[in-house]
mmCIF file of C-alpha atoms in Angstrom:
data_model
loop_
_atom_site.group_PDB
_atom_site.id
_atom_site.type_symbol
_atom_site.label_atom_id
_atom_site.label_comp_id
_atom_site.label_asym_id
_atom_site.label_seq_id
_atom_site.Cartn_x
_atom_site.Cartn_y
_atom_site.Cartn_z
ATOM 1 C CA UNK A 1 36.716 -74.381 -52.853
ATOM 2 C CA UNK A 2 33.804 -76.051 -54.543
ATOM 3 C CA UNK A 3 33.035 -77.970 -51.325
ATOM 4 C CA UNK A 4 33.244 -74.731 -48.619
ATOM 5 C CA UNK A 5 30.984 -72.996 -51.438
ATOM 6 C CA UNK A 6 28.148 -75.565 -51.382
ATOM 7 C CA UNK A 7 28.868 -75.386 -47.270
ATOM 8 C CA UNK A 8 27.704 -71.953 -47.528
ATOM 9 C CA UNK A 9 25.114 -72.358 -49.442
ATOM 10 C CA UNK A 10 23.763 -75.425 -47.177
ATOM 11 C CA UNK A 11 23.961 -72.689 -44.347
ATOM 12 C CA UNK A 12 22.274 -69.780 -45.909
ATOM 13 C CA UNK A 13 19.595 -72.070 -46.905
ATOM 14 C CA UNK A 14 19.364 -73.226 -43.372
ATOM 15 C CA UNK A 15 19.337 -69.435 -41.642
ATOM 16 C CA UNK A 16 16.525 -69.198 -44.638
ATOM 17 C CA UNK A 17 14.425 -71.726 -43.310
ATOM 18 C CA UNK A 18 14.712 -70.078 -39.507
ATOM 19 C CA UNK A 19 13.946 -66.881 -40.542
ATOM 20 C CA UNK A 20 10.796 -68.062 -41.821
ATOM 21 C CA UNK A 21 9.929 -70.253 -39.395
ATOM 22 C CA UNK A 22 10.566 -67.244 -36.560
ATOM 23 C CA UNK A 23 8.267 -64.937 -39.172
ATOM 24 C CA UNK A 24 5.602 -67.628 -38.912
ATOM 25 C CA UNK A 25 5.721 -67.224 -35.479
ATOM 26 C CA UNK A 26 5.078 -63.791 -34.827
ATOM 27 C CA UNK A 27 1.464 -63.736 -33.272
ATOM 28 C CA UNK A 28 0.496 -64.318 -30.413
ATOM 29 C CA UNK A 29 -1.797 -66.520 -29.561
ATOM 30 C CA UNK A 30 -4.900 -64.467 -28.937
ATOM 31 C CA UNK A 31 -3.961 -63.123 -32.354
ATOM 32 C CA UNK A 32 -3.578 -66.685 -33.958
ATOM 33 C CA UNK A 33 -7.247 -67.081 -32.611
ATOM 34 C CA UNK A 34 -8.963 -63.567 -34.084
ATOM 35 C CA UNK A 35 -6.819 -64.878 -37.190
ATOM 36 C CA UNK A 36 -8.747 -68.130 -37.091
ATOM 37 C CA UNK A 37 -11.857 -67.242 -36.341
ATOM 38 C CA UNK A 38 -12.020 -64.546 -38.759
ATOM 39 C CA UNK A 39 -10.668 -66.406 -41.950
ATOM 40 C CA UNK A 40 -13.140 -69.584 -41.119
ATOM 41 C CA UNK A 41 -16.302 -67.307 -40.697
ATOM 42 C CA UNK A 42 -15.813 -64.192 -42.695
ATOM 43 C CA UNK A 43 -17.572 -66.482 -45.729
ATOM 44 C CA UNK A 44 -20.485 -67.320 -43.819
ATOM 45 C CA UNK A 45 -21.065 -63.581 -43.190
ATOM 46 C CA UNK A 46 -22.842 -61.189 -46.118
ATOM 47 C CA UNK A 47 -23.452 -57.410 -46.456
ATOM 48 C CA UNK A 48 -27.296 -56.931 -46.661
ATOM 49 C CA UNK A 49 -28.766 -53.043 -48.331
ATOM 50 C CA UNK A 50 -32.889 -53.234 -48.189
ATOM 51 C CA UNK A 51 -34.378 -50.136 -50.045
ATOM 52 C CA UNK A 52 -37.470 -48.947 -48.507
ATOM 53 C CA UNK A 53 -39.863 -45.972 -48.957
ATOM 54 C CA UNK A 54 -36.934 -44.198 -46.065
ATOM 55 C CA UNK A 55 -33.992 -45.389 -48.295
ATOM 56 C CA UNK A 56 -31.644 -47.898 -47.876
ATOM 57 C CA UNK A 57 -30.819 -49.706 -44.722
ATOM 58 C CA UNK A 58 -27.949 -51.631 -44.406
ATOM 59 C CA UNK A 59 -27.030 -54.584 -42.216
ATOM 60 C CA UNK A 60 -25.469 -57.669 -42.059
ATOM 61 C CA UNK A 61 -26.551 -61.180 -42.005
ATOM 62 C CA UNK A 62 -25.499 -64.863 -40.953
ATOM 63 C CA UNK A 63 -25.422 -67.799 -43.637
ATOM 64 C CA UNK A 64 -27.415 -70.347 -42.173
ATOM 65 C CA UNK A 65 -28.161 -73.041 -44.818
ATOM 66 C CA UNK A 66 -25.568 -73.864 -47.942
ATOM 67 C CA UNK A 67 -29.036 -73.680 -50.028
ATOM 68 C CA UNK A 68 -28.801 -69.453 -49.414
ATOM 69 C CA UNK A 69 -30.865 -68.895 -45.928
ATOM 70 C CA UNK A 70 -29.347 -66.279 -44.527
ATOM 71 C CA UNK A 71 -30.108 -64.656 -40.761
ATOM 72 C CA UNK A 72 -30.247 -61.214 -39.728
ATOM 73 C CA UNK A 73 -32.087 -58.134 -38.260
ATOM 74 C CA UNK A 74 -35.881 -57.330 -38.721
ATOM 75 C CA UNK A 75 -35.361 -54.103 -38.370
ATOM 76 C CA UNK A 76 -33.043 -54.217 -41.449
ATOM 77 C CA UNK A 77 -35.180 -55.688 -44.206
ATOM 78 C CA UNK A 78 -38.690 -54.139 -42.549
ATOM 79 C CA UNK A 79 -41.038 -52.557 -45.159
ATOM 80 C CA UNK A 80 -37.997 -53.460 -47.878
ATOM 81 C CA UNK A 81 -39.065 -52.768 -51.316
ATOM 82 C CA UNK A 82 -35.968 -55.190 -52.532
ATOM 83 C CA UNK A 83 -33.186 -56.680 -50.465
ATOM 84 C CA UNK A 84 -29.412 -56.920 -52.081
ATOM 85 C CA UNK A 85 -27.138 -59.522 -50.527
ATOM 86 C CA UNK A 86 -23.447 -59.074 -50.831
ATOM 87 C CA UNK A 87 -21.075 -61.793 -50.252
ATOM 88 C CA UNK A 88 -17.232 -61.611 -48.933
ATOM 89 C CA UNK A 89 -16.322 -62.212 -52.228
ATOM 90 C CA UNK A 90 -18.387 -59.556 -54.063
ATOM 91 C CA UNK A 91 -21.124 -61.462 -55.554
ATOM 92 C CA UNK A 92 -24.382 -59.660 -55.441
ATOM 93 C CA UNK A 93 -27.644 -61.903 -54.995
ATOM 94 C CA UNK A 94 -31.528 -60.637 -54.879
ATOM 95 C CA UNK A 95 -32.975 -61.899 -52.169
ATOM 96 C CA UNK A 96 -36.745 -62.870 -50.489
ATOM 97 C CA UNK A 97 -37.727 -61.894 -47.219
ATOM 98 C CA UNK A 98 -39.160 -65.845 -45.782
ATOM 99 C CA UNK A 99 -39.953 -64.565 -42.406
ATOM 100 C CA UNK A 100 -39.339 -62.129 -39.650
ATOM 101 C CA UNK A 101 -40.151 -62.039 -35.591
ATOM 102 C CA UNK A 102 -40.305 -58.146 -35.169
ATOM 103 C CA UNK A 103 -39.049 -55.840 -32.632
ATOM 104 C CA UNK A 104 -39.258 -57.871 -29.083
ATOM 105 C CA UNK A 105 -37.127 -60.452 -30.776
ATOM 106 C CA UNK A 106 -35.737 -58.520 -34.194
ATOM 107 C CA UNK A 107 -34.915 -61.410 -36.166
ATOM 108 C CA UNK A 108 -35.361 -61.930 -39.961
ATOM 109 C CA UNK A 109 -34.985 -64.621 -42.615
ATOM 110 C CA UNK A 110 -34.199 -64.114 -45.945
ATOM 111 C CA UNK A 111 -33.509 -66.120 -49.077
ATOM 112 C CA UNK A 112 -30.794 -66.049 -52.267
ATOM 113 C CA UNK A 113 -30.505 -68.626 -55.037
ATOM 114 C CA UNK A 114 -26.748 -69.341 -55.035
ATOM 115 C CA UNK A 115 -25.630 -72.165 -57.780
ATOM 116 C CA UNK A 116 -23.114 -73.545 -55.655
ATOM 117 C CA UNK A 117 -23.423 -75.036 -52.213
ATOM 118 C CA UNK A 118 -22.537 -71.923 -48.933
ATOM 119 C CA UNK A 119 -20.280 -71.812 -46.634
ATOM 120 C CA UNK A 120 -22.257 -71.544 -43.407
ATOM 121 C CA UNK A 121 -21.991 -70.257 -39.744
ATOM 122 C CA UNK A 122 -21.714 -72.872 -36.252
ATOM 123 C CA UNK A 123 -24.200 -72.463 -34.222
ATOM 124 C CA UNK A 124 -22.909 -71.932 -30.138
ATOM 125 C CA UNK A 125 -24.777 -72.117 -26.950
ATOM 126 C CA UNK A 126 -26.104 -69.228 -25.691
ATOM 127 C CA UNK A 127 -26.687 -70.646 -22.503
ATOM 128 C CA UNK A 128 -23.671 -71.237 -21.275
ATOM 129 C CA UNK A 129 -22.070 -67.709 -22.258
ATOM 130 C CA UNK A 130 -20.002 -65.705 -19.094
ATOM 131 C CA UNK A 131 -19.856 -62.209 -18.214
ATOM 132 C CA UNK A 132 -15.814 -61.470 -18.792
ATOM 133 C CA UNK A 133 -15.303 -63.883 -21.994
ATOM 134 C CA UNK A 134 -14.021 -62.590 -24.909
ATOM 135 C CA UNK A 135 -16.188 -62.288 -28.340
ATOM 136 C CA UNK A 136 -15.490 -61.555 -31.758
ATOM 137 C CA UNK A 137 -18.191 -59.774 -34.373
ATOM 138 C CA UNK A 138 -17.926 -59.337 -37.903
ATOM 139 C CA UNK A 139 -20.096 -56.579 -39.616
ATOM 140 C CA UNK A 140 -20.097 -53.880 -42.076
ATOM 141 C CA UNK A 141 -20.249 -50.681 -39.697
ATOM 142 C CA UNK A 142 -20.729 -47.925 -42.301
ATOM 143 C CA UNK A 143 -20.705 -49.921 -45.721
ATOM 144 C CA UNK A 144 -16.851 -50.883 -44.421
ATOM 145 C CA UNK A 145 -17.658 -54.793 -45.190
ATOM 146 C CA UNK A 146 -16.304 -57.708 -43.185
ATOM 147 C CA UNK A 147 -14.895 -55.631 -40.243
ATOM 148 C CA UNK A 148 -13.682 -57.526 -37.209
ATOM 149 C CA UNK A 149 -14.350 -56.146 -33.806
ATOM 150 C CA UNK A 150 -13.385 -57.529 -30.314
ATOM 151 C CA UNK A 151 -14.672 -57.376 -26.761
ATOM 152 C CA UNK A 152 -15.973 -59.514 -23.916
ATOM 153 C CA UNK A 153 -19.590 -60.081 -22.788
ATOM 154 C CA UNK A 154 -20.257 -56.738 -20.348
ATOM 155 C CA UNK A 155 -23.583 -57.848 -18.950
ATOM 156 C CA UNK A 156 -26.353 -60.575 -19.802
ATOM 157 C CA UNK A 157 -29.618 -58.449 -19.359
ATOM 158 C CA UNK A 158 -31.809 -61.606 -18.313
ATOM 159 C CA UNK A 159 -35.052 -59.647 -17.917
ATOM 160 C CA UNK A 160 -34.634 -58.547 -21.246
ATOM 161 C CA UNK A 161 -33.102 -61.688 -22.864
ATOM 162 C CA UNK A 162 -30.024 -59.611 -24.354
ATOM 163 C CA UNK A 163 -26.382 -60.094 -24.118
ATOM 164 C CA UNK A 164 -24.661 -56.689 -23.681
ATOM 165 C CA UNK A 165 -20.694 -56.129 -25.372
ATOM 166 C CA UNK A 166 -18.091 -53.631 -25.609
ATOM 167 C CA UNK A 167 -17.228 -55.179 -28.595
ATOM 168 C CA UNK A 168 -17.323 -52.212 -31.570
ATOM 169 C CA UNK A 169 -20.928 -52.356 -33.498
ATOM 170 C CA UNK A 170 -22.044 -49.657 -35.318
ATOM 171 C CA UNK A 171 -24.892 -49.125 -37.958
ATOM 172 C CA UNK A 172 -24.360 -51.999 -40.609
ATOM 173 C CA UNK A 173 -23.951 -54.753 -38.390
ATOM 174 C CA UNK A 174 -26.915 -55.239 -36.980
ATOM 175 C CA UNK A 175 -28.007 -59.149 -37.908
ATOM 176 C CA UNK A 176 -23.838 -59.622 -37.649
ATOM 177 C CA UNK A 177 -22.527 -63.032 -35.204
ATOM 178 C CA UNK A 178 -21.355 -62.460 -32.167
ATOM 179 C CA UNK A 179 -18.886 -64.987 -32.082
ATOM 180 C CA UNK A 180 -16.678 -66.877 -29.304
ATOM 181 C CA UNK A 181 -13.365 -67.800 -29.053
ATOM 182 C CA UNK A 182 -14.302 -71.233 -31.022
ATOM 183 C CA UNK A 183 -15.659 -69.639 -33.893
ATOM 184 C CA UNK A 184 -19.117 -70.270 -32.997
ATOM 185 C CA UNK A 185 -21.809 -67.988 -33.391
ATOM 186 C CA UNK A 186 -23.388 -66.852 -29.464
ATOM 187 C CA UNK A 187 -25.328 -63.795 -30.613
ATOM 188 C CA UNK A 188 -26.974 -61.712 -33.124
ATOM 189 C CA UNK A 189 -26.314 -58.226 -33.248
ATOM 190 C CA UNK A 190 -28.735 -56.133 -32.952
ATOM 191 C CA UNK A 191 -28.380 -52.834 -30.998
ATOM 192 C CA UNK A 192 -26.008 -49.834 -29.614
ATOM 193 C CA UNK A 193 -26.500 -47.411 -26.633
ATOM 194 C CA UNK A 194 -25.412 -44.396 -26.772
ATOM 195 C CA UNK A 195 -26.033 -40.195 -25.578
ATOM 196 C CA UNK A 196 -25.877 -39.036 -29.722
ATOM 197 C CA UNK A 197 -29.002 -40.890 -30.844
ATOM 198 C CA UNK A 198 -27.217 -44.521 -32.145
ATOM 199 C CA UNK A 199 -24.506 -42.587 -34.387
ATOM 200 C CA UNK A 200 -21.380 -44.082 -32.994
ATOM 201 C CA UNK A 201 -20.263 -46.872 -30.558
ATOM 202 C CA UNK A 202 -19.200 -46.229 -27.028
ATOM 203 C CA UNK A 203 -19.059 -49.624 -26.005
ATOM 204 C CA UNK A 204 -22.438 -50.407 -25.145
ATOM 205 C CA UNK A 205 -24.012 -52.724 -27.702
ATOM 206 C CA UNK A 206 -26.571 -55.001 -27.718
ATOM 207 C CA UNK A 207 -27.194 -59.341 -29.274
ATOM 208 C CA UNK A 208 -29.928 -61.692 -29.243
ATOM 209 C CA UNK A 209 -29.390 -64.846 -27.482
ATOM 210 C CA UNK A 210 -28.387 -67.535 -30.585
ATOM 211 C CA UNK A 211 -31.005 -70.182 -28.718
ATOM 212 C CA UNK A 212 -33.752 -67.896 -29.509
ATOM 213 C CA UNK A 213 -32.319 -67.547 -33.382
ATOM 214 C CA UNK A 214 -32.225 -71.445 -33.417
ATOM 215 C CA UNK A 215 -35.826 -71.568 -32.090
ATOM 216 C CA UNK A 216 -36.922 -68.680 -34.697
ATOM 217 C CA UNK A 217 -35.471 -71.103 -37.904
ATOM 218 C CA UNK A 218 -36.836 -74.168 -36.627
ATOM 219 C CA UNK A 219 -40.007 -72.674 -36.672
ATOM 220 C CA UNK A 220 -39.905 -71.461 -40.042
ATOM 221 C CA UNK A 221 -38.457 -74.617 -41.794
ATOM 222 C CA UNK A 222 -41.139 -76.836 -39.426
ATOM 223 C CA UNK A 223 -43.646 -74.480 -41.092
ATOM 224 C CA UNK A 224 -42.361 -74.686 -44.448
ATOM 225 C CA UNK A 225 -42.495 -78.086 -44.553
ATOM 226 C CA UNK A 226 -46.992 -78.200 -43.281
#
């Protein structure tokens, strides 16, 4: 009796085991990657509010440096009286505006003081993005922080140096990654087209090439260091 008991037991522990490991297995595998992606990055990625003389404009920005050099928008620390840096895990950090580009190229760098070492983004290549491959962003569309969107590159505008996505951005992401499939960071949000005046996404949204961002903080730190 004793034996046919701990036989049943064996079993049930066994049927255990396989329902976990089928429960484990449940994505699919373009989920296991948005999974991935999202859980590696989301760290890197920080909720930015500047107050100017308008109010407060929100955005999102990029850690760049473990030392607290964070990448994002011009257009969202521009005339900033103070800039508030919010990071996926709630800590609040005042920050410095170190440099910006302006509105051809709408990049920004700013600066926090963390007392531990960041976790930062990978850089991609925008150079060898397609139209039809799938992106990721992460952004804080409406104060809703560390939001994960998907889409595929629509269009690369090469006139205009921009890389158009359906991929959902609305306001508060602008200075958010646009990321690939690796986790690495193709684009900076910046933009959305749309008929009610940039309220809302319809699908037509707008990044900066990540070469030019890589240019953009090489020139500052090259300058930093004259």
């Amino acid at each position: 009796m004793k034996r046919r008991i701990l036989f049943l037991f064996i079993l049930l522990l066994m049927s255990f085991g396989c329902v976990n490991e089928v429960i484990a297995k449940t994505y699919e595998p373009d989920e296991e990657i948005n999974i991935t992606v999202y859980e590696r990055i989301n760290p890197a990625i920080v909720a930015i509010d500047a107050q100017t003389s308008d109010g407060i404009s929100a955005g999102t920005g990029c850690i760049v440096s473990s030392d607290g050099l964070i990448l994002t928008g011009s257009h969202v620390v521009d005339d900033s009286k103070s800039i508030e840096v919010t990071m996926s895990n709630g800590q609040v950090y005042k920050a410095e505006l170190i440099s910006k580009m302006g509105k051809n190229k709408d990049l920004a760098l700013i600066k926090i003081s963390p007392k531990v070492k960041l976790q930062t983004i990978k850089f991609g290549d925008s150079q060898d993005i397609k139209v039809g491959q799938k992106v990721l962003a992460i952004g804080n569309p409406f104060g809703f922080s560390g939001t994960l969107t998907q889409g595929i590159i629509s269009r690369i505008d090469y006139t205009k140096n921009k890389i158009q996505t359906d991929a959902a951005i609305n306001p508060g992401c602008s200075g958010g990654p646009l990321l690939n499939s690796s986790g690495e960071v193709i684009g900076i949000n910046q933009s959305i087209y749309n008929p009610d005046n940039n309220i809302s996404n319809i699908g037509i949204g707008f990044a900066i090439p990540i070469n030019d961002a890589k240019k953009f903080i090489e020139t500052v730190k090259v300058s930093q260091k004259q």
